[in-house]
Short mmCIF file of C-alpha atoms and ligand atoms in Angstrom, two decimals:
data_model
loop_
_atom_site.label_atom_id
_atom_site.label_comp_id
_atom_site.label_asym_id
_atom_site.label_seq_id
_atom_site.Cartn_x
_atom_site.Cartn_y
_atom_site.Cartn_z
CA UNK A 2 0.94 -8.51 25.86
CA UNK A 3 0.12 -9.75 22.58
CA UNK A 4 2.61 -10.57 19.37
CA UNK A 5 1.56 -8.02 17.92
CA UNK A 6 2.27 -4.90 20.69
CA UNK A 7 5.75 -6.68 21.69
CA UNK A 8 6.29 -6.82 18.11
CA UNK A 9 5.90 -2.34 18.43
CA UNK A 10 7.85 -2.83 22.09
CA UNK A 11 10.91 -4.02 20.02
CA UNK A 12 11.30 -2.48 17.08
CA UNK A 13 11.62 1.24 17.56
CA UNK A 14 9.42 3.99 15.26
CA UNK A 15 11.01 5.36 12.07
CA UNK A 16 13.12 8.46 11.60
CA UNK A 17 10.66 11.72 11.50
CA UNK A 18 7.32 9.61 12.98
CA UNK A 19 6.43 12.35 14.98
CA UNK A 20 6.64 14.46 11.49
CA UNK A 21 4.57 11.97 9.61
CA UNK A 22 1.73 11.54 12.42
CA UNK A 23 1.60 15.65 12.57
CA UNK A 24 1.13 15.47 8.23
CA UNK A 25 -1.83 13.00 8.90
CA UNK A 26 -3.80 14.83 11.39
CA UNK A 27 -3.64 18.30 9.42
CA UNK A 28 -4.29 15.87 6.02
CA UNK A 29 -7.36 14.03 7.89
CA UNK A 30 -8.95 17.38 9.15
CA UNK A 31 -8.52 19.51 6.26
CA UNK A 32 -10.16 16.58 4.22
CA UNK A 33 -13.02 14.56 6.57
CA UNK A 34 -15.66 16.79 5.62
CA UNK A 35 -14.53 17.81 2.29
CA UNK A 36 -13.70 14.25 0.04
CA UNK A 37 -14.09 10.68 0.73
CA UNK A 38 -10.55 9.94 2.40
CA UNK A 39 -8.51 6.52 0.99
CA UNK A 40 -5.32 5.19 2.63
CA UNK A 41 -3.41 2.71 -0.30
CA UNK A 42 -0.71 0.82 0.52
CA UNK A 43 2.00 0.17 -2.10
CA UNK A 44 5.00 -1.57 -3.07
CA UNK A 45 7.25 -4.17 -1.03
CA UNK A 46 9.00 -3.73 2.18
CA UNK A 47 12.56 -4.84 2.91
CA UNK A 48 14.09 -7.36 6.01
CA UNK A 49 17.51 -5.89 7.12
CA UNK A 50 20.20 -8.24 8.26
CA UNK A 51 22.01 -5.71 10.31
CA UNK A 52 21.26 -3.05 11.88
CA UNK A 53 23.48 -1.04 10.31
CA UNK A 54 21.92 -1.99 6.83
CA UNK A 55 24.24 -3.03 4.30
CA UNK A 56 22.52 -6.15 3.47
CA UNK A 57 18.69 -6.93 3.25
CA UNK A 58 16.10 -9.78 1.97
CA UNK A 59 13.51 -7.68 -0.56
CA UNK A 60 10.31 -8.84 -2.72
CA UNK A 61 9.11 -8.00 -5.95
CA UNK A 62 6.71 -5.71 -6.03
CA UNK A 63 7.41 -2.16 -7.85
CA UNK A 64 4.27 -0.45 -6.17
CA UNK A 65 2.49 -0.13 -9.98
CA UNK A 66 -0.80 -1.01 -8.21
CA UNK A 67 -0.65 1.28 -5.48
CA UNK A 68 0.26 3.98 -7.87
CA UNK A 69 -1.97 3.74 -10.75
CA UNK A 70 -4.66 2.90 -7.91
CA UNK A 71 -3.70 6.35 -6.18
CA UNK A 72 -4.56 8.58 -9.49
CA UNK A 73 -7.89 6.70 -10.16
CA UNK A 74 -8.89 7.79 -6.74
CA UNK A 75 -7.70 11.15 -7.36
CA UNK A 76 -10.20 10.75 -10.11
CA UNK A 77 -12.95 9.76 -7.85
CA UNK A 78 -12.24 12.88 -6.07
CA UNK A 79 -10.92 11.14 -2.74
CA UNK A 80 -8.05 12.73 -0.38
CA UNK A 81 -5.25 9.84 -0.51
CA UNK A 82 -2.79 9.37 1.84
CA UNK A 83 0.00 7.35 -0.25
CA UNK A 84 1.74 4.96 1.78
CA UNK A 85 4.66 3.42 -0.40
CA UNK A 86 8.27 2.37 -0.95
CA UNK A 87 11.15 4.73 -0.95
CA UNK A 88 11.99 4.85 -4.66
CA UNK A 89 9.03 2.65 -6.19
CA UNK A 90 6.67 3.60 -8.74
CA UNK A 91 4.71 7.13 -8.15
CA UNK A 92 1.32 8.41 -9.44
CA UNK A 93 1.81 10.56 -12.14
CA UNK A 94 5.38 10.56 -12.62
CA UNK A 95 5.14 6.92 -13.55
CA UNK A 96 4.08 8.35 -17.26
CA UNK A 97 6.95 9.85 -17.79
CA UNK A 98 9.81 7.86 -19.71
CA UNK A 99 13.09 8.78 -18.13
CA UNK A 100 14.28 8.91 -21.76
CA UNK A 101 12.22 11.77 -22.87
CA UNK A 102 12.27 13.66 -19.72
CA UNK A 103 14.14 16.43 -20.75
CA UNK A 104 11.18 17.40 -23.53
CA UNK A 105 9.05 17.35 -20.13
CA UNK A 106 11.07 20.09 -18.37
CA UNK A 107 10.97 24.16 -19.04
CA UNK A 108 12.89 26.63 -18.00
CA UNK A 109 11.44 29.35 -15.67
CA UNK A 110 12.53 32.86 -14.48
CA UNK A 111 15.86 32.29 -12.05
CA UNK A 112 17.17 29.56 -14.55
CA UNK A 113 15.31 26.31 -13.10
CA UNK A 114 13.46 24.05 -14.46
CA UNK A 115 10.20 22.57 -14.18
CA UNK A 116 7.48 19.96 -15.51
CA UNK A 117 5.70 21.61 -18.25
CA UNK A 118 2.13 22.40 -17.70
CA UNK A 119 1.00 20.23 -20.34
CA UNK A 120 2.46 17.37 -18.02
CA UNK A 121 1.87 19.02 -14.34
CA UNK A 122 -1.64 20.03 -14.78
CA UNK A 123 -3.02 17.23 -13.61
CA UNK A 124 -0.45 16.70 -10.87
CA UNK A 125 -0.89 20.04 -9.44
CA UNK A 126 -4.50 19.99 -9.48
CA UNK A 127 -4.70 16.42 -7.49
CA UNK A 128 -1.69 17.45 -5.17
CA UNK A 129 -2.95 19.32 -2.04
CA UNK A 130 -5.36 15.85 -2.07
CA UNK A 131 -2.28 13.43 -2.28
CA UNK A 132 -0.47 13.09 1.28
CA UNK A 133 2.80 11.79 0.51
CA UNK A 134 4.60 9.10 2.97
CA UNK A 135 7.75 6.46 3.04
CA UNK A 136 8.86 3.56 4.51
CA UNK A 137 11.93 1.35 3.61
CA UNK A 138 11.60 -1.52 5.89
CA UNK A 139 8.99 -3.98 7.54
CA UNK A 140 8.94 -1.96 10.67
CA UNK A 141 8.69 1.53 8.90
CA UNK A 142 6.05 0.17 7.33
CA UNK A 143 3.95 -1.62 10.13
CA UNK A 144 4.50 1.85 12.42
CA UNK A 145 3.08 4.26 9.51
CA UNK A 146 0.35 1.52 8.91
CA UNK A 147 -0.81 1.92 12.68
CA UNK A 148 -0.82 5.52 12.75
CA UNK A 149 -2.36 6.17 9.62
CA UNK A 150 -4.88 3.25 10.64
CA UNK A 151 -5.78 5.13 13.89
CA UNK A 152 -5.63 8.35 12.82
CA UNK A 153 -8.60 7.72 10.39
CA UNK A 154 -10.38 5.85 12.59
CA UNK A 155 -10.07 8.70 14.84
CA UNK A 156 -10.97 11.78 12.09
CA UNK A 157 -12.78 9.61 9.43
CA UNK A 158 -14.21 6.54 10.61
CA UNK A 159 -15.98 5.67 7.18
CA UNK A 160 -12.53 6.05 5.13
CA UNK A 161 -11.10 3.45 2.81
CA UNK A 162 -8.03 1.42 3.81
CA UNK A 163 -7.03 -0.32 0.41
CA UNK A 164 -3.65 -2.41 1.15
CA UNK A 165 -2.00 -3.37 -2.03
CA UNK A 166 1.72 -3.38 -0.48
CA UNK A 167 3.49 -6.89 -0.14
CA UNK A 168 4.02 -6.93 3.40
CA UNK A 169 6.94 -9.04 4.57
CA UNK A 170 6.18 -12.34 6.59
CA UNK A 171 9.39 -13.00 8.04
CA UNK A 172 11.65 -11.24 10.13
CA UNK A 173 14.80 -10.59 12.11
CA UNK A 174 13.84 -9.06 15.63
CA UNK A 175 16.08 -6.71 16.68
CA UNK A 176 17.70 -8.53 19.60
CA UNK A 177 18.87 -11.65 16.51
CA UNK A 178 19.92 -9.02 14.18
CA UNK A 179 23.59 -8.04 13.93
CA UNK A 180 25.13 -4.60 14.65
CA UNK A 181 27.17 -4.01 11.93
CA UNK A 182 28.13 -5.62 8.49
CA UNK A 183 28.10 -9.71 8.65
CA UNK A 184 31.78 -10.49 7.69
CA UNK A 185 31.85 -13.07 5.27
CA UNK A 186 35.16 -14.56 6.83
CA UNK A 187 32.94 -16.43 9.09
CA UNK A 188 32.51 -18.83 6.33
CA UNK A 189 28.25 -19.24 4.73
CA UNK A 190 25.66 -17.63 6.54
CA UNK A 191 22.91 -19.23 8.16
CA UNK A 192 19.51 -16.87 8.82
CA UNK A 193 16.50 -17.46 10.55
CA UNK A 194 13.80 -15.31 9.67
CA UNK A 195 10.84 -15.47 12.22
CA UNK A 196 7.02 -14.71 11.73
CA UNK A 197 5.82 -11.88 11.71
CA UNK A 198 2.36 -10.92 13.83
CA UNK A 199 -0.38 -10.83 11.90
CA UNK A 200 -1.08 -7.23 11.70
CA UNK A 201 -4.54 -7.57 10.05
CA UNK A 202 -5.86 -8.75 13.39
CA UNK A 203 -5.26 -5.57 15.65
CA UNK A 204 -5.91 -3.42 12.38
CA UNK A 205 -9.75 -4.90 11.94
CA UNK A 206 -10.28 -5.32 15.67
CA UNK A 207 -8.08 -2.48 17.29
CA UNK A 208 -7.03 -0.15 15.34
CA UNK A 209 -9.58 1.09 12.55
CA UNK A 210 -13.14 -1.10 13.68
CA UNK A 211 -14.99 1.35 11.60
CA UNK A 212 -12.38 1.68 8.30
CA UNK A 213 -13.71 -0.15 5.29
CA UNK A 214 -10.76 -2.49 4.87
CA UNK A 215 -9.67 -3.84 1.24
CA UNK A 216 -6.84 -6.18 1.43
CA UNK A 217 -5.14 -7.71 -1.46
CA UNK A 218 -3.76 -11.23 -1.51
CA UNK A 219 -1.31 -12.94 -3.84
CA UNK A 220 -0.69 -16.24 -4.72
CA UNK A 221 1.41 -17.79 -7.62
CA UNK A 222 -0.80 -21.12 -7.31
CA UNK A 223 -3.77 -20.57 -9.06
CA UNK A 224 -5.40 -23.47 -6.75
CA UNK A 225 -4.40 -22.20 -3.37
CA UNK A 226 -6.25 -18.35 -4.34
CA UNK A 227 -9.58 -18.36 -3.79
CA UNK A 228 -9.23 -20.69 -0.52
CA UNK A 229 -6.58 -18.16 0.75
CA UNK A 230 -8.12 -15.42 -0.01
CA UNK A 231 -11.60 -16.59 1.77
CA UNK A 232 -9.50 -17.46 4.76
CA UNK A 233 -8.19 -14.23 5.33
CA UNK A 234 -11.91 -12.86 4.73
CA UNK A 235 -12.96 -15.03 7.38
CA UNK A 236 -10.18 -15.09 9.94
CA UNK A 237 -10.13 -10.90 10.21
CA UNK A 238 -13.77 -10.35 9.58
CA UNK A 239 -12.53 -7.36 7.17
CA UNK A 240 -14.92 -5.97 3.93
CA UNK A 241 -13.14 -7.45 0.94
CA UNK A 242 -10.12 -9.42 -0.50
CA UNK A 243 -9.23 -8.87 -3.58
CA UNK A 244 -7.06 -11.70 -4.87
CA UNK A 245 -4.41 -11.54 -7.42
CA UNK A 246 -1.71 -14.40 -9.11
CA UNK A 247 1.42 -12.99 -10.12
CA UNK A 248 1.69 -14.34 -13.37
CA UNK A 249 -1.94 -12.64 -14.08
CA UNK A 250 -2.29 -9.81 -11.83
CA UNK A 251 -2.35 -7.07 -14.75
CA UNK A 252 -5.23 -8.60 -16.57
CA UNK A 253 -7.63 -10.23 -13.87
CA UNK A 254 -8.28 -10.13 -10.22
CA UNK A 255 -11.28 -11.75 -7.95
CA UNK A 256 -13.25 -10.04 -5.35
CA UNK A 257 -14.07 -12.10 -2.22
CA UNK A 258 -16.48 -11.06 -0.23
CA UNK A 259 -18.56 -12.75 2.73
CA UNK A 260 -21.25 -13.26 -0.27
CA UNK A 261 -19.25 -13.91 -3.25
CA UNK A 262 -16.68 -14.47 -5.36
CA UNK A 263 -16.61 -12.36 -8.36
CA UNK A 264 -13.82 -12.25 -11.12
CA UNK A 265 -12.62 -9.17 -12.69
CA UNK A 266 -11.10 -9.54 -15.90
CA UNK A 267 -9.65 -6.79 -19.01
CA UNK A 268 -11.23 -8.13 -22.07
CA UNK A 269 -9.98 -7.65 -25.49
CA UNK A 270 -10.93 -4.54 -26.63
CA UNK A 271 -9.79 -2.88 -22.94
CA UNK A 272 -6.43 -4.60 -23.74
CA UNK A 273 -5.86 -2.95 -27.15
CA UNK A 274 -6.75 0.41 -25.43
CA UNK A 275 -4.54 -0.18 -22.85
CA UNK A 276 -7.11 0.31 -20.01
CA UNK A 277 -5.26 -0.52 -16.45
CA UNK A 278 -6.75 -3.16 -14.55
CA UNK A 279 -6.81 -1.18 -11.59
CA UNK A 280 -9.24 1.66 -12.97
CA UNK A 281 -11.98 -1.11 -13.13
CA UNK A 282 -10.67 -2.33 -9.15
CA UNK A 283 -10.78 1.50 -8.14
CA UNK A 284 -14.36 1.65 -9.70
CA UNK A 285 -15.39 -1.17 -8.22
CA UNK A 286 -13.86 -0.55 -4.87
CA UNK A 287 -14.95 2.87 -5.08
CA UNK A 288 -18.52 1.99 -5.81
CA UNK A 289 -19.06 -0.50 -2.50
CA UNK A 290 -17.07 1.93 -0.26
CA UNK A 291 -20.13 4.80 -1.60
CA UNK A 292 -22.66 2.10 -0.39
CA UNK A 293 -20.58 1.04 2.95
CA UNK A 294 -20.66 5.17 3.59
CA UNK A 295 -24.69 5.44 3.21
CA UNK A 296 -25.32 3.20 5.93
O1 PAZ B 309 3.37 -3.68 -6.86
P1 PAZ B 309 2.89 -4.47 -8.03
O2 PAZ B 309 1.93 -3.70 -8.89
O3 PAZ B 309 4.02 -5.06 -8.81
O4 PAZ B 309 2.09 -5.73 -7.43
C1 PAZ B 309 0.88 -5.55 -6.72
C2 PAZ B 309 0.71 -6.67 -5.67
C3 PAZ B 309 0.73 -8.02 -6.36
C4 PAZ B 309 1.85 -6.57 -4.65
C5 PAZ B 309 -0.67 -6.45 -4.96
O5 PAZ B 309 -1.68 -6.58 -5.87
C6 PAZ B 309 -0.87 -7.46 -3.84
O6 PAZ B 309 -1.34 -8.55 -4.05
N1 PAZ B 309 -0.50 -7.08 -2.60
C7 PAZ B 309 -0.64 -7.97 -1.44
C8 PAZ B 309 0.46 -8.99 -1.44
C9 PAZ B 309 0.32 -9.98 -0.30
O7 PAZ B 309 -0.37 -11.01 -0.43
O8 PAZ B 309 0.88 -9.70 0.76
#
């Protein structure tokens, strides 16, 4: 067996899988012959300690990416299925400021409230193209990846996989990880956190051979990027890395390809306007998916 199927063997499917695969087989066939289709990836996944999780080892990212990525799709006219964190940042509702929320709401017949049109439009318009779906963990994550993966491959085999989440590398499998709460009694706690498979592989190779595959790559050492991100080009024989540094990754990002390495950059005037970095990746992306889909 390899890493990668014991690492499924071990670590059991999420609450309400069966739910979520059923949601992307409707979403897949209403859309394949309708709108491009686009799975994106987004925010960070978590490492419990126990398995009843009070405690658990977390990364930075706040899913901005994935979201403001999902509604430039939406603008492209693709179907998206949104794969992200419980609780990080959302297309559309990421606009509004919590403060000024209220102003956002009206009241309709029955005494509820809802978003005002001026605010929902757009939302509603986009929605029955936006296919909602969570994870919390590394394992959540990593089963929804799979079946999303396969599904498309299955329904849309020239659809976009664009994987902006920051995937954990480490791990506790299930047979090291503790029942219930670690007591503290025991005096400092020592954890080992193993590796975990690289998924990549069996996505590329198994899973989605046909999917045009974006992955992103980060890297907080401006001198280890480009080598990284060629590496992972090379070693999974995917369609495009696009790499990012943390300290930059709202202003610039490079695309590495087979062919090239090109950087992507907001200049001035885009920075005054406040133009998102990741309209010009979604064009961009969206542009050599069009020419992947003609041949
Ligand atoms: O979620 P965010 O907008 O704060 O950050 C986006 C990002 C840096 C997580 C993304 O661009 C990315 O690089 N994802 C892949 C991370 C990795 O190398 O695993």
């Amino acid at each position: 067996m390899d890493e990668w199927e014991q690492y499924f063997a071990e670590n059991p499917a999420p609450r309400g899988y069966d739910v979520s695969c059923a949601q992307l087989e409707a979403f897949c066939q209403l859309h394949v012959n309708r709108n491009p289709i686009a799975l994106v990836t987004s925010g960070g996944t978590t490492v419990p300690f126990e398995r009843n999780t009070v405690r658990y080892v977390d990364n930075f990212s706040a899913g901005t990416r994935g979201a403001a990525s999902t509604e430039y799709f939406l603008a492209h006219g693709y179907a998206v299925i949104f794969l992200h964190r419980e609780k990080s940042v959302t297309p559309f509702l990421r606009h509004l400021d919590p403060r000024f929320l209220l102003d956002a709401l009206q009241e309709v017949p029955g005494g509820l409230l809802q978003l005002s049109s001026v605010h929902s439009s757009q939302r509603v318009k986009s929605e029955s193209r936006l296919l909602w779906l969570t994870f919390q963990t590394l394992s959540d994550y990593l089963w929804l990846l799979r079946a999303a993966t396969q599904c498309l491959q299955q329904r849309a085999p020239k659809a976009l996989l664009y994987l902006a989440a920051a995937v954990s590398d480490f791990y506790i499998p299930q047979d090291k990880m503790a029942e219930h709460k670690i007591q503290s009694g025991a005096g400092p706690l020592t954890v080992t956190l193993h590796l975990v498979p690289k998924m990549l592989s069996p996505l590329v190779s198994v899973w989605g051979p046909e999917l045009f595959v974006v992955s992103f790559k980060l890297e907080t050492d401006e001198k280890k990027l480009i080598e990284k991100a060629t590496g992972s080009l090379r070693k999974y024989k995917h369609d495009l890395v696009i790499g990012n540094l943390l300290q930059t990754r709202r202003e610039e990002v490079t695309f590495v390809t087979e062919k090239e390495s090109s950087l992507l950059r907001l200049m001035e005037h885009q920075k005054a306007e406040k133009t998102e970095i990741e309209k010009l990746i979604v064009e961009e992306v969206v542009t050599r998916h069009r020419n992947f889909i003609k041949y």
